XYZ file of C-alpha atoms in Angstrom:
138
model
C -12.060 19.241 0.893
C -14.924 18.189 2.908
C -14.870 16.571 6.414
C -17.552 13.391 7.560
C -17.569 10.432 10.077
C -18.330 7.139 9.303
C -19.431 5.110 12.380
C -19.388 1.299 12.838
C -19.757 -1.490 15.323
C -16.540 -3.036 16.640
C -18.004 -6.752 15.923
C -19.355 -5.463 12.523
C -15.962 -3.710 11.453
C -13.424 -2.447 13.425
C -10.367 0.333 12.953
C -8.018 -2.109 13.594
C -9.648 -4.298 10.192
C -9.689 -0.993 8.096
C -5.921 -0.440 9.228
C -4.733 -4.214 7.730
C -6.628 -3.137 4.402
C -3.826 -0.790 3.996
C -3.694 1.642 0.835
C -6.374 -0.983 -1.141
C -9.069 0.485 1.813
C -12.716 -0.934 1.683
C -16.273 0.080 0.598
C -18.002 1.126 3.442
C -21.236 -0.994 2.461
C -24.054 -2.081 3.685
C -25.528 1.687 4.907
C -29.476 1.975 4.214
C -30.029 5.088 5.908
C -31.086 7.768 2.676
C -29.316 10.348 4.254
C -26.161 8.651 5.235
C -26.053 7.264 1.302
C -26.891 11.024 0.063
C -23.764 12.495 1.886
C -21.885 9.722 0.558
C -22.943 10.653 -3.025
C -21.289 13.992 -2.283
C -18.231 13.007 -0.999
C -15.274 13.480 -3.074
C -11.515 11.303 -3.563
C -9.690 13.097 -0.919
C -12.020 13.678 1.539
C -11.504 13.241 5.250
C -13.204 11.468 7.997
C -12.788 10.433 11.531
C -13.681 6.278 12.111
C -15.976 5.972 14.901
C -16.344 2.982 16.991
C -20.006 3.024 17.765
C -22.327 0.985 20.643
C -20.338 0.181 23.493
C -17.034 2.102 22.762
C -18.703 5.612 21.497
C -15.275 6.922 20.403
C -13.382 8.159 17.205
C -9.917 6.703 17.388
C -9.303 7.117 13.845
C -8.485 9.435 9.989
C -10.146 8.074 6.874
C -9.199 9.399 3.722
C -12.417 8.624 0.741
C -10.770 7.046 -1.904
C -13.366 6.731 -4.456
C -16.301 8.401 -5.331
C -19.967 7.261 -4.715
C -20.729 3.717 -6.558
C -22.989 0.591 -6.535
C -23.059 -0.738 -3.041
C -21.481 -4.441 -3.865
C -23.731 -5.735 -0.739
C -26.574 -5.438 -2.469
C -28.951 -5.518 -6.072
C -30.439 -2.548 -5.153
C -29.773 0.074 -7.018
C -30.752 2.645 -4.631
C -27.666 2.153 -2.565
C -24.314 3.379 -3.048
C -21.098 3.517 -1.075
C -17.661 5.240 -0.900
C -14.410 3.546 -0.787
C -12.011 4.660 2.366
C -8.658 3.632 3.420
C -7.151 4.381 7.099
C -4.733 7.473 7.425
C -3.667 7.112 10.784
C -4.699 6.275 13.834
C -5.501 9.686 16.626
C -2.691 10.086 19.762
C -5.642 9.859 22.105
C -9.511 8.286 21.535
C -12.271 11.487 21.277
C -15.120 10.227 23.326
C -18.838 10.750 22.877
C -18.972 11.911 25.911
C -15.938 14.571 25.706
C -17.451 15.744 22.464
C -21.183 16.472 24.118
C -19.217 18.272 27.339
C -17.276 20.991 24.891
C -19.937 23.634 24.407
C -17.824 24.325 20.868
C -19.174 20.870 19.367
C -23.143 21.983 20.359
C -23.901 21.552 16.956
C -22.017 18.756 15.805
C -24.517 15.686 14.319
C -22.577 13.248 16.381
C -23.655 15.285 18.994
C -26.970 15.611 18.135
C -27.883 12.519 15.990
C -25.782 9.666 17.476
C -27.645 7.162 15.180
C -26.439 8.290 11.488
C -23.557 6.381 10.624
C -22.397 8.564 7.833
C -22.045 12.391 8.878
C -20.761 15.533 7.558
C -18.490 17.310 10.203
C -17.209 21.422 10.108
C -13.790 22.288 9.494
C -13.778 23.953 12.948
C -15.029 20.663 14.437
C -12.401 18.355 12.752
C -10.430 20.927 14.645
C -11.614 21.019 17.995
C -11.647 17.532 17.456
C -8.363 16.872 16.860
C -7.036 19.147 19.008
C -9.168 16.629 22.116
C -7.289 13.934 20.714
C -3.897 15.420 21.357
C -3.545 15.952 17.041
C -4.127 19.950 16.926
């Protein structure tokens, strides 16, 4: 199983909407970042990832589970990008700032850390887990 965090703008799509698509989930669409598609071309049915709320919020309040594999980004003609399907897991006890995450010298080299603009990210095993355990989940 891999780990990754998909960010997005409360007005564009918010926890709260990916929570009322229940166990159906949604294709996160509309990325056009070439990285952010490649990791989603790796990511596999079962894979985990936290949902960040990005711009004003900076905070991961929630567990996505992928729930299909890389396809056709429905968005869009363009062949050249794809997209995964997620669903919402759960929400965390307690929100995991930016902030809180750039303070704990264990998450140095975390991408959210370092590369607050990719909205699709690989994260470590030992960061989901320092992670968690900030939001009160270890």
């Amino acid at each position: 199983m891999a780990y990754w965090l998909f960010k997005s703008e409360v007005s564009t799509w918010s926890w709260d909407q990916q929570v009322a698509k229940g166990d159906v989930g949604e294709e996160w669409d509309g990325v056009r970042n070439y990285q952010a598609r490649n990791h989603m071309r790796t990511m596999k049915v079962g894979d985990l990832g936290f949902f960040y709320h990005s711009q004003k919020e900076k905070e991961i309040v929630g567990i996505v589970e992928v729930i299909a594999e890389s396809h056709q980004d429905s968005t869009t003609d363009d062949e050249r990008w794809d997209c995964v399907d997620i669903k919402a897991v759960r929400s965390l006890p307690e929100p995991v700032t930016l902030a809180m995450c750039k303070e704990d010298p264990r998450l140095a080299e975390m991408v959210l850390v370092n590369n607050t603009r990719l909205s699709v990210q690989p994260v470590t095993k030992e960061e989901w887990d320092i992670v968690m355990e900030l939001a009160g989940d270890s």
